[in-house]
Short mmCIF file of C-alpha atoms and ligand atoms in Angstrom, two decimals:
data_model
loop_
_atom_site.label_atom_id
_atom_site.label_comp_id
_atom_site.label_asym_id
_atom_site.label_seq_id
_atom_site.Cartn_x
_atom_site.Cartn_y
_atom_site.Cartn_z
CA MET A 1 28.05 1.60 -9.41
CA GLU A 2 30.11 1.17 -6.28
CA GLN A 3 28.97 -1.34 -3.75
CA PHE A 4 27.41 -0.17 -0.50
CA THR A 5 26.01 -1.76 2.63
CA LEU A 6 22.87 -1.47 4.70
CA PRO A 7 22.89 -1.70 8.51
CA ASP A 8 23.02 -5.16 10.13
CA ASP A 9 19.61 -4.72 11.75
CA PHE A 10 17.98 -3.48 8.52
CA PHE A 11 15.26 -5.97 7.47
CA PHE A 12 14.39 -7.18 3.99
CA GLY A 13 10.96 -8.51 3.25
CA ALA A 14 8.03 -8.78 0.88
CA ALA A 15 4.79 -6.84 0.63
CA MET A 16 1.49 -8.25 -0.52
CA SER A 17 -2.21 -8.03 0.31
CA GLY A 18 -5.04 -10.44 1.01
CA PRO A 19 -7.29 -9.46 -1.90
CA GLN A 20 -4.44 -9.65 -4.43
CA THR A 21 -3.13 -13.05 -3.42
CA GLU A 22 -5.52 -15.22 -1.43
CA GLY A 23 -8.03 -16.25 -4.09
CA GLU A 24 -10.90 -18.38 -2.73
CA TRP A 25 -13.05 -15.28 -3.03
CA ASN A 26 -16.31 -16.96 -2.08
CA THR A 27 -15.35 -19.96 0.01
CA GLY A 28 -14.98 -20.42 3.75
CA GLY A 29 -17.75 -17.96 4.51
CA LYS A 30 -16.01 -15.05 2.83
CA LEU A 31 -18.33 -12.18 1.93
CA GLU A 32 -18.10 -10.21 -1.29
CA ASN A 33 -15.86 -7.18 -1.32
CA LEU A 34 -15.93 -4.39 -3.90
CA TRP A 35 -13.40 -6.15 -6.13
CA ASP A 36 -15.58 -9.25 -6.30
CA THR A 37 -18.67 -7.19 -6.99
CA TRP A 38 -16.98 -5.17 -9.70
CA SER A 39 -15.60 -8.37 -11.27
CA GLN A 40 -19.10 -9.78 -11.45
CA GLU A 41 -20.72 -6.61 -12.72
CA ASN A 42 -18.17 -5.76 -15.39
CA LEU A 43 -15.41 -8.24 -16.02
CA SER A 44 -14.33 -6.42 -19.17
CA ASP A 45 -12.98 -3.61 -16.95
CA PHE A 46 -10.19 -6.03 -15.95
CA TYR A 47 -7.14 -6.75 -18.10
CA ASN A 48 -7.73 -9.94 -20.09
CA ARG A 49 -11.02 -10.28 -18.16
CA VAL A 50 -9.22 -11.63 -15.10
CA GLY A 51 -11.24 -10.58 -12.06
CA SER A 52 -10.63 -10.78 -8.34
CA TYR A 53 -11.39 -14.46 -8.00
CA ALA A 54 -8.06 -16.23 -7.96
CA GLY A 55 -5.48 -13.85 -6.52
CA ASN A 56 -2.22 -15.69 -7.08
CA ALA A 57 -3.53 -18.84 -5.40
CA PHE A 58 -1.81 -17.99 -2.12
CA MET A 59 -4.28 -19.89 0.03
CA ALA A 60 -3.38 -23.04 -1.86
CA LYS A 61 0.35 -22.34 -2.07
CA TYR A 62 1.20 -20.37 1.07
CA GLN A 63 3.59 -22.98 2.43
CA GLU A 64 5.61 -22.94 -0.76
CA ASP A 65 5.55 -19.12 -0.85
CA LEU A 66 6.76 -18.83 2.73
CA ARG A 67 9.59 -21.25 1.92
CA ILE A 68 10.55 -19.15 -1.11
CA MET A 69 10.66 -15.97 1.00
CA ALA A 70 12.81 -17.61 3.66
CA ASP A 71 15.06 -19.15 1.02
CA LEU A 72 15.65 -15.71 -0.47
CA GLY A 73 16.93 -14.51 2.90
CA LEU A 74 13.88 -12.43 3.82
CA THR A 75 12.93 -12.22 7.48
CA THR A 76 9.61 -10.33 7.31
CA TYR A 77 6.63 -9.89 5.03
CA ARG A 78 3.35 -8.02 5.08
CA THR A 79 -0.08 -9.12 4.06
CA SER A 80 -3.58 -8.02 5.00
CA ILE A 81 -6.50 -9.62 6.73
CA GLN A 82 -9.57 -9.33 4.53
CA TRP A 83 -12.39 -7.77 6.52
CA SER A 84 -14.80 -9.70 4.29
CA ARG A 85 -13.17 -12.98 5.33
CA LEU A 86 -12.71 -12.40 9.05
CA LEU A 87 -16.20 -11.16 9.94
CA ASP A 88 -19.73 -12.08 9.00
CA GLU A 89 -22.48 -9.57 8.19
CA ASP A 90 -23.33 -9.20 11.87
CA GLY A 91 -19.77 -8.28 12.70
CA ASN A 92 -19.00 -11.59 14.38
CA ILE A 93 -15.91 -13.69 13.73
CA ASN A 94 -16.26 -16.10 10.81
CA PRO A 95 -14.55 -19.19 12.28
CA GLU A 96 -13.25 -20.43 8.93
CA GLY A 97 -11.74 -17.04 8.12
CA ALA A 98 -10.12 -16.81 11.55
CA ALA A 99 -8.75 -20.35 11.19
CA TRP A 100 -7.02 -19.45 7.92
CA TYR A 101 -5.22 -16.45 9.42
CA HIS A 102 -4.23 -18.42 12.54
CA GLU A 103 -2.76 -21.07 10.28
CA LEU A 104 -0.96 -18.48 8.16
CA PHE A 105 0.63 -16.83 11.20
CA ARG A 106 1.63 -20.24 12.58
CA ALA A 107 3.20 -21.30 9.28
CA SER A 108 5.00 -17.93 9.05
CA ARG A 109 6.58 -18.44 12.46
CA GLU A 110 7.56 -21.95 11.49
CA ALA A 111 9.23 -20.60 8.35
CA GLY A 112 11.14 -18.05 10.42
CA LEU A 113 9.21 -15.08 9.02
CA GLU A 114 7.68 -12.23 10.98
CA CYS A 115 4.29 -11.42 9.45
CA PHE A 116 3.26 -7.74 9.44
CA VAL A 117 -0.52 -7.53 9.41
CA ASN A 118 -2.50 -4.78 7.76
CA LEU A 119 -6.24 -4.46 8.35
CA TYR A 120 -7.47 -2.79 5.18
CA HIS A 121 -6.14 -2.87 1.63
CA PHE A 122 -8.82 -1.19 -0.54
CA ASP A 123 -11.19 -4.08 0.22
CA MET A 124 -14.46 -2.67 1.50
CA PRO A 125 -17.08 -5.41 2.08
CA THR A 126 -19.81 -4.77 -0.45
CA PHE A 127 -22.71 -4.84 2.02
CA LEU A 128 -21.04 -2.01 3.95
CA PHE A 129 -20.40 -0.07 0.75
CA ARG A 130 -24.13 -0.32 0.12
CA ARG A 131 -24.69 1.24 3.53
CA GLY A 132 -22.56 4.23 2.52
CA GLY A 133 -19.02 2.88 2.69
CA TRP A 134 -16.43 5.42 3.81
CA GLU A 135 -18.96 8.20 3.39
CA SER A 136 -20.90 6.83 6.34
CA ARG A 137 -19.96 7.31 9.96
CA GLU A 138 -21.66 4.00 10.76
CA VAL A 139 -19.12 2.22 8.55
CA VAL A 140 -16.30 4.08 10.30
CA GLU A 141 -17.59 2.62 13.57
CA ALA A 142 -17.91 -0.82 11.97
CA TYR A 143 -14.25 -0.64 10.91
CA ALA A 144 -13.17 0.25 14.46
CA ALA A 145 -15.17 -2.73 15.78
CA TYR A 146 -13.57 -4.99 13.13
CA ALA A 147 -10.10 -3.83 14.21
CA ALA A 148 -10.96 -4.58 17.85
CA LYS A 149 -12.09 -8.09 16.88
CA ALA A 150 -8.85 -8.68 14.99
CA PHE A 151 -6.75 -7.47 17.94
CA ALA A 152 -8.67 -9.79 20.26
CA GLU A 153 -8.36 -12.78 17.92
CA PHE A 154 -4.68 -12.44 16.96
CA GLY A 155 -3.30 -10.18 19.68
CA GLN A 156 -0.96 -12.82 21.10
CA GLU A 157 0.38 -13.84 17.67
CA VAL A 158 0.98 -10.63 15.75
CA LYS A 159 3.64 -8.06 16.64
CA HIS A 160 3.28 -5.61 13.78
CA TRP A 161 -0.11 -4.14 13.04
CA PHE A 162 -1.14 -1.52 10.48
CA THR A 163 -4.53 0.15 10.23
CA PHE A 164 -4.59 1.03 6.52
CA ASN A 165 -2.68 0.70 3.32
CA GLU A 166 -2.57 3.88 1.24
CA PRO A 167 -5.54 5.79 2.63
CA THR A 168 -4.68 8.48 0.08
CA VAL A 169 -5.17 6.16 -2.87
CA GLU A 170 -8.63 4.76 -2.12
CA PRO A 171 -10.43 8.15 -2.25
CA GLU A 172 -8.33 9.18 -5.23
CA GLN A 173 -8.93 6.10 -7.37
CA ARG A 174 -12.55 5.41 -6.47
CA PHE A 175 -14.00 8.87 -5.92
CA GLN A 176 -11.81 11.37 -7.73
CA ALA A 177 -9.95 9.91 -10.71
CA GLY A 178 -12.79 7.58 -11.70
CA VAL A 179 -10.44 4.61 -12.14
CA TRP A 180 -11.84 2.08 -9.68
CA TYR A 181 -15.42 1.12 -8.93
CA PRO A 182 -17.68 3.11 -8.43
CA LYS A 183 -15.60 5.31 -10.78
CA LEU A 184 -16.66 8.73 -9.52
CA HIS A 185 -15.25 12.15 -10.29
CA ASP A 186 -15.98 14.10 -7.16
CA PHE A 187 -13.15 15.88 -5.37
CA GLY A 188 -15.37 16.78 -2.41
CA ARG A 189 -16.64 13.25 -1.81
CA ALA A 190 -13.07 11.98 -2.05
CA ARG A 191 -12.11 14.32 0.81
CA VAL A 192 -15.07 13.11 2.89
CA VAL A 193 -13.77 9.56 2.42
CA GLN A 194 -10.25 10.71 3.32
CA TYR A 195 -11.52 12.38 6.48
CA HIS A 196 -13.57 9.39 7.55
CA ILE A 197 -10.64 7.01 6.99
CA SER A 198 -8.59 9.31 9.22
CA VAL A 199 -11.19 9.01 11.98
CA ALA A 200 -11.36 5.24 11.45
CA HIS A 201 -7.58 5.02 11.74
CA ALA A 202 -7.63 6.95 15.01
CA LEU A 203 -10.46 4.87 16.49
CA ALA A 204 -8.66 1.63 15.57
CA THR A 205 -5.43 2.91 17.07
CA ALA A 206 -7.28 3.78 20.28
CA ASN A 207 -8.71 0.24 20.33
CA PHE A 208 -5.21 -1.15 19.86
CA ARG A 209 -3.87 0.88 22.82
CA ALA A 210 -6.75 -0.29 25.01
CA ALA A 211 -6.22 -3.93 23.98
CA GLN A 212 -2.52 -3.63 24.72
CA ALA A 213 -3.20 -2.04 28.11
CA ASP A 214 -5.44 -4.91 29.18
CA GLY A 215 -3.09 -7.61 27.85
CA THR A 216 -5.24 -8.71 24.90
CA VAL A 217 -2.50 -7.54 22.56
CA ARG A 218 1.06 -8.54 23.39
CA ALA A 219 3.19 -5.93 25.12
CA ASP A 220 5.86 -5.86 22.40
CA ALA A 221 3.37 -5.21 19.57
CA LYS A 222 3.46 -1.98 17.57
CA ILE A 223 0.91 -0.22 15.41
CA GLY A 224 1.53 1.86 12.32
CA LEU A 225 0.03 3.31 9.17
CA ILE A 226 1.16 2.63 5.62
CA ASN A 227 0.68 5.32 3.00
CA ALA A 228 1.84 6.05 -0.52
CA PHE A 229 4.10 9.01 0.00
CA THR A 230 4.88 10.93 -3.11
CA PRO A 231 7.42 13.70 -2.63
CA THR A 232 5.85 16.60 -4.48
CA TYR A 233 7.98 18.62 -6.89
CA THR A 234 7.34 21.41 -9.36
CA ARG A 235 9.24 23.03 -12.24
CA GLU A 236 12.52 24.87 -11.87
CA ASN A 237 12.02 28.57 -11.14
CA PRO A 238 8.45 28.12 -9.95
CA THR A 239 5.83 30.84 -9.73
CA PRO A 240 4.03 31.42 -6.41
CA GLU A 241 1.05 29.60 -7.95
CA ASP A 242 3.23 26.55 -8.69
CA LEU A 243 4.34 26.52 -5.06
CA GLU A 244 0.74 26.80 -3.97
CA ALA A 245 -0.03 23.68 -6.03
CA VAL A 246 2.82 21.88 -4.21
CA ARG A 247 1.46 23.01 -0.84
CA MET A 248 -2.01 21.63 -1.50
CA MET A 249 -1.07 18.39 -3.26
CA GLY A 250 1.74 17.61 -0.82
CA GLY A 251 -0.66 18.66 1.94
CA ILE A 252 -3.47 16.31 0.92
CA ASN A 253 -1.28 13.31 0.04
CA ASN A 254 1.57 13.50 2.52
CA ARG A 255 1.33 16.06 5.34
CA TRP A 256 -2.26 15.09 6.12
CA TRP A 257 -1.14 11.59 7.14
CA LEU A 258 2.21 12.52 8.64
CA ASP A 259 0.56 15.11 10.89
CA LEU A 260 -2.19 12.68 11.87
CA ILE A 261 0.18 9.91 12.90
CA THR A 262 2.72 12.10 14.71
CA LYS A 263 0.56 14.88 16.22
CA GLY A 264 -2.97 13.53 16.08
CA GLU A 265 -4.03 16.50 13.97
CA LEU A 266 -4.78 17.35 10.35
CA PRO A 267 -2.94 20.25 8.70
CA VAL A 268 -4.98 23.40 9.34
CA ASP A 269 -3.74 25.23 6.24
CA VAL A 270 -5.03 22.38 4.03
CA LEU A 271 -8.41 22.24 5.79
CA ASP A 272 -8.75 26.04 5.52
CA THR A 273 -8.02 26.07 1.80
CA LEU A 274 -10.45 23.22 1.24
CA ALA A 275 -13.17 25.10 3.14
CA GLU A 276 -12.47 28.33 1.24
CA ASN A 277 -13.09 26.34 -1.91
CA GLY A 278 -16.38 24.90 -0.73
CA VAL A 279 -15.07 21.51 0.37
CA HIS A 280 -16.52 20.88 3.81
CA LEU A 281 -15.60 17.87 5.90
CA PRO A 282 -18.17 16.08 8.07
CA ILE A 283 -16.40 17.06 11.30
CA ARG A 284 -18.36 16.20 14.43
CA PRO A 285 -17.94 17.65 17.90
CA GLY A 286 -15.38 15.50 19.70
CA ASP A 287 -13.52 14.51 16.52
CA ALA A 288 -10.42 16.50 17.50
CA GLU A 289 -10.08 14.30 20.60
CA ILE A 290 -10.55 11.16 18.50
CA LEU A 291 -7.90 12.22 15.99
CA LYS A 292 -5.46 12.85 18.87
CA GLN A 293 -5.48 9.08 19.41
CA GLY A 294 -4.22 8.47 15.88
CA VAL A 295 -0.55 8.81 16.85
CA VAL A 296 1.26 5.58 15.95
CA ASP A 297 4.55 3.85 16.73
CA TRP A 298 6.01 3.91 13.25
CA LEU A 299 5.26 4.39 9.59
CA GLY A 300 5.33 2.42 6.36
CA CYS A 301 6.16 4.38 3.22
CA ASN A 302 5.06 2.98 -0.14
CA TYR A 303 7.12 4.69 -2.78
CA TYR A 304 6.77 4.13 -6.50
CA HIS A 305 7.10 7.53 -8.12
CA PRO A 306 7.18 11.23 -7.28
CA THR A 307 4.32 13.66 -7.91
CA ARG A 308 5.18 16.59 -10.16
CA VAL A 309 2.70 19.43 -10.24
CA GLN A 310 2.26 22.98 -11.45
CA ALA A 311 -0.35 25.70 -11.05
CA PRO A 312 -3.67 24.53 -12.52
CA ALA A 313 -4.72 26.05 -15.84
CA SER A 314 -8.20 26.37 -14.35
CA LYS A 315 -9.22 26.38 -10.69
CA VAL A 316 -12.29 24.36 -11.50
CA ASP A 317 -12.20 20.94 -13.12
CA GLU A 318 -14.44 19.67 -15.92
CA TYR A 319 -16.97 18.52 -13.30
CA GLY A 320 -17.19 21.97 -11.73
CA LEU A 321 -15.15 20.99 -8.69
CA PRO A 322 -12.06 22.69 -7.24
CA ARG A 323 -8.73 21.88 -8.80
CA PHE A 324 -5.50 22.71 -7.01
CA ALA A 325 -2.85 21.43 -9.42
CA ASP A 326 -2.12 20.21 -12.91
CA GLU A 327 0.46 17.57 -13.64
CA TYR A 328 3.88 18.90 -14.55
CA VAL A 329 5.65 16.75 -17.12
CA TRP A 330 9.33 16.87 -16.29
CA PRO A 331 11.31 16.62 -19.53
CA ASP A 332 14.10 14.58 -17.89
CA ALA A 333 11.81 11.94 -16.40
CA VAL A 334 12.86 8.30 -16.77
CA MET A 335 9.71 6.23 -17.17
CA ASN A 336 8.64 2.68 -16.50
CA GLU A 337 6.67 2.58 -19.73
CA SER A 338 4.65 -0.51 -18.76
CA ARG A 339 3.07 1.23 -15.79
CA GLY A 340 3.43 4.87 -16.90
CA TRP A 341 5.19 5.74 -13.65
CA GLU A 342 8.36 7.79 -13.36
CA ILE A 343 11.37 6.01 -11.85
CA TYR A 344 13.03 8.45 -9.46
CA PRO A 345 14.95 6.80 -6.59
CA GLU A 346 16.01 10.21 -5.27
CA GLY A 347 12.44 10.69 -4.05
CA LEU A 348 13.12 8.10 -1.37
CA TYR A 349 16.13 10.07 -0.16
CA ASP A 350 14.05 13.26 -0.11
CA PHE A 351 11.28 11.52 1.84
CA GLY A 352 13.83 10.24 4.37
CA ILE A 353 15.19 13.73 4.89
CA ASP A 354 11.66 15.15 5.22
CA VAL A 355 10.95 12.64 8.01
CA ARG A 356 14.29 13.35 9.70
CA ASP A 357 13.81 17.11 9.66
CA ASN A 358 10.06 17.60 10.04
CA TYR A 359 8.94 14.52 12.01
CA PRO A 360 11.88 13.87 14.31
CA GLY A 361 11.84 10.54 16.09
CA LEU A 362 9.42 8.91 13.63
CA GLU A 363 10.76 5.49 12.68
CA TRP A 364 9.79 4.21 9.26
CA PHE A 365 10.42 1.52 6.67
CA VAL A 366 9.83 1.19 2.96
CA SER A 367 6.64 -0.82 2.97
CA GLU A 368 6.34 -1.06 -0.83
CA SER A 369 8.71 -0.44 -3.70
CA GLY A 370 8.66 -2.36 -6.93
CA MET A 371 8.62 -2.42 -10.70
CA GLY A 372 5.83 -3.96 -12.75
CA VAL A 373 6.70 -4.91 -16.34
CA MET A 374 4.53 -6.11 -19.22
CA ASP A 375 5.16 -9.20 -21.32
CA GLU A 376 7.93 -10.56 -19.15
CA HIS A 377 7.36 -14.03 -20.56
CA LEU A 378 9.12 -12.77 -23.69
CA HIS A 379 12.34 -12.41 -21.67
CA ARG A 380 12.90 -16.09 -20.91
CA GLY A 381 16.49 -17.33 -20.84
CA ASP A 382 17.73 -20.73 -22.06
CA ASP A 383 16.77 -22.36 -18.77
CA TYR A 384 13.25 -20.86 -19.04
CA ARG A 385 13.86 -18.37 -16.21
CA ILE A 386 12.92 -14.76 -16.91
CA GLU A 387 15.91 -12.43 -17.38
CA ASP A 388 15.04 -9.15 -15.63
CA PRO A 389 18.16 -7.01 -15.09
CA TYR A 390 15.94 -3.90 -15.06
CA ARG A 391 14.44 -5.09 -11.75
CA VAL A 392 17.90 -5.35 -10.19
CA ASP A 393 18.72 -1.83 -11.43
CA PHE A 394 15.45 -0.50 -10.02
CA VAL A 395 15.89 -1.97 -6.55
CA ARG A 396 19.60 -1.20 -6.39
CA GLY A 397 18.90 2.46 -7.23
CA HIS A 398 16.26 2.73 -4.51
CA LEU A 399 18.41 0.98 -1.90
CA GLU A 400 21.27 3.32 -2.76
CA ALA A 401 19.08 6.39 -2.15
CA LEU A 402 17.87 4.81 1.07
CA ALA A 403 21.40 4.03 2.28
CA ARG A 404 22.27 7.71 1.83
CA ALA A 405 19.17 8.81 3.76
CA ILE A 406 20.06 6.43 6.61
CA GLU A 407 23.64 7.69 6.57
CA ALA A 408 22.27 11.22 6.85
CA GLY A 409 20.34 10.23 9.98
CA SER A 410 16.90 9.14 8.75
CA PRO A 411 15.58 6.25 10.93
CA CYS A 412 14.60 3.84 8.15
CA LYS A 413 14.50 0.27 9.43
CA GLY A 414 13.83 -1.94 6.43
CA TYR A 415 12.65 -2.52 2.87
CA HIS A 416 9.70 -4.57 1.64
CA TYR A 417 9.58 -5.29 -2.06
CA TRP A 418 6.08 -5.12 -3.54
CA GLY A 419 4.93 -8.15 -5.32
CA LEU A 420 7.86 -10.48 -4.56
CA ILE A 421 5.76 -13.23 -6.13
CA ASP A 422 3.71 -11.97 -9.11
CA ASN A 423 0.21 -11.12 -7.95
CA TRP A 424 -3.12 -9.73 -9.12
CA SER A 425 -2.91 -5.97 -9.70
CA TRP A 426 -6.49 -4.76 -9.38
CA SER A 427 -7.93 -3.79 -12.76
CA ASN A 428 -4.53 -4.40 -14.39
CA ALA A 429 -4.87 -8.04 -13.24
CA PHE A 430 -1.65 -9.83 -14.32
CA LYS A 431 -0.65 -7.31 -16.99
CA ASN A 432 2.42 -5.89 -15.22
CA ARG A 433 4.51 -8.41 -13.33
CA TYR A 434 6.33 -7.19 -10.21
CA GLY A 435 7.81 -10.40 -8.90
CA PHE A 436 11.30 -11.68 -8.32
CA VAL A 437 9.29 -14.88 -8.64
CA GLU A 438 7.14 -15.63 -11.67
CA VAL A 439 3.63 -17.00 -11.37
CA ASP A 440 2.91 -19.00 -14.52
CA LEU A 441 -0.79 -18.68 -15.28
CA MET A 442 -0.42 -21.26 -18.04
CA ASP A 443 0.89 -23.85 -15.59
CA GLY A 444 -1.39 -23.88 -12.55
CA TYR A 445 0.08 -20.73 -10.95
CA LYS A 446 3.45 -22.44 -10.78
CA ARG A 447 6.18 -20.42 -9.02
CA ARG A 448 9.54 -20.03 -10.79
CA LEU A 449 12.42 -17.77 -9.71
CA LYS A 450 13.35 -15.03 -12.14
CA ARG A 451 17.08 -14.36 -12.66
CA SER A 452 16.93 -11.30 -10.36
CA ALA A 453 16.08 -13.55 -7.40
CA ASP A 454 19.73 -14.65 -7.20
CA TRP A 455 20.76 -11.03 -6.73
CA LEU A 456 18.07 -10.41 -4.12
CA ARG A 457 19.17 -13.45 -2.09
CA GLU A 458 22.70 -12.14 -1.94
CA VAL A 459 21.60 -8.65 -0.89
CA ALA A 460 19.18 -9.91 1.76
CA THR A 461 21.64 -12.35 3.30
CA THR A 462 24.78 -10.15 3.21
CA HIS A 463 23.32 -6.60 3.31
CA VAL A 464 25.97 -5.74 0.77
CA VAL A 465 24.53 -4.27 -2.43
CA LYS A 466 26.61 -4.74 -5.56
C1 BGP B 501 0.13 0.16 -4.47
C2 BGP B 501 -0.78 -0.81 -3.78
C3 BGP B 501 -0.56 -2.23 -4.10
C4 BGP B 501 -0.05 -2.53 -5.51
C5 BGP B 501 0.96 -1.49 -6.00
C6 BGP B 501 1.32 -1.59 -7.46
O1 BGP B 501 -0.52 1.36 -4.66
O2 BGP B 501 -0.70 -0.69 -2.37
O3 BGP B 501 -1.74 -2.91 -3.79
O4 BGP B 501 -1.00 -2.93 -6.35
O5 BGP B 501 0.50 -0.19 -5.75
O6 BGP B 501 0.36 -0.96 -8.26
P1 BGP B 501 -0.42 -1.68 -9.43
O7 BGP B 501 -0.79 -3.02 -8.93
O8 BGP B 501 -1.61 -0.83 -9.70
O9 BGP B 501 0.52 -1.73 -10.59
#
C-alpha cells in the first residue's frame, strides 16, 4: 500500500468510557448503574463471569494511562462522566465523584491531552431505571438537569462536550435485540426510548447554550453528539422492497440523528412509516420546539461495520411486532471473526461523502473505530509483547478511506481509536481485546504496549501513514 498523509491539524486520540474503565463501582458515593445491577443479578451473563466492577482499573492507573497516550503522540481522548458517580439520588452533586473528574481533567491538561467529555454511555442509574428509565419523561427531565449540573461544575475546564454515545444502540440492545439487560424484544418500546433520548439530547443542548450564554460554560466550548453510524447497503440489483428496507433502517439508525443535530427535526418519512405500522411515539405538544434546540456544533461518528439489509421475509417479527428489514449476508464480506463484525473501511468514505453532500457544513470526527480480537495472549513475541499486525492493517485501511473522504471535501477533523488500552466490553467483558496497549489481568491490570503501538506512535506524530 502506498503511503499517504493526513492534514497537519488532524487530531489522533483515544476513545473510552467511564463504565468500561473506571472500576470502583461502589466507592466514593457512586450509585449502582444498570451494569452493576445486571452483574449482581446474573454474573453468568458476562464472559468468564467478569462483571462491571473493575473496569480496567483506570481510577487507580489514570496517570500512567495519560502518560501512555501522550507518549504515543495522541493529543486528545474521550471518556464519559458516569451519571451514577456525579450525582446522588436527589440529583445533587456527589462531592467525591466531582473531585475525581476535576482531578482527571487537571491531570489530562498536565499531560498535554484535551479531554472530550461525554455525558452518557449506556449507563442509566438503576434507581432511575426503576422509575421508568428512558420510557419515562421524568427521567428525560432528570437527564437534562444532570447535564446542567455537569456544565456548571466543569464548564470552565472542558471544551468538548457530548450529550450521548450511540443513542441508536441503547434502544436496540436493551429493548429490541434482547442482548443487554433487561433483554426485551419490543420494537415499539425501543422507538419510545429512541424518541425520549432525542428529547433529552435537545434539552441538554439547550442547557448547554444557556450556560454558555451566561458564562458558566467557557466561550470556546463546543457540544456534539456521538452515534454509531452504519452506512446501509443492500444487494446488487435491488428490488423496490430492498430499497424500502434501506430507507427505514438507514432512517432509524442514521438519518434520525443527522436530521436532529443539523435541523432540529426527525425525518418525517420515518415517523410516518412507523405510525402506519402501529408504532406511536409519545410526542407531547411543544416537543417540536424542544427538538429544534438539538442542533449541535459537530458530530462524532463511531464506525465499526456497515449494515447490510434486504426486504424482510415477513413484515411481522416472531413477537408480532413490525419488521422493516432482514439482514443481507454479502458473500464478499471480510469478517472480524472474533466479534462477528464485517470489516469494510469503504463505509467510512461513504459516510464522509454522505455528510459532505447531505449535511453541508457539518464538521465531524471518527469518535470510535477499532478491532477487538480474542485470545491475543497467544500472539506474544519473544519479548512478551503481543504481535498484532492485523490491528495495523485495520487502522491503516480506515485511515486510507478517511484520507480520501477528506481529499474529496468531507470536513473530518480527527480519529479516535476505540479501546486504546484494553477495557471491559460490556457482556463480552475482556473477551475481545481492542487495545494498542495490553491490560494483563493476570498481573494486576499491568499495561504493556503491543507491537502495533510503535506504528501508531509514528502515524500520530508524523501524520504520515505507511
Ligand atoms: C461501541 C461502544 C463502545 C465499545 C465498542 C466496541 O458500540 O460505544 O462502548 O464497547 O462499541 O464494542 P464491544 O465492546 O461490544 O466489542
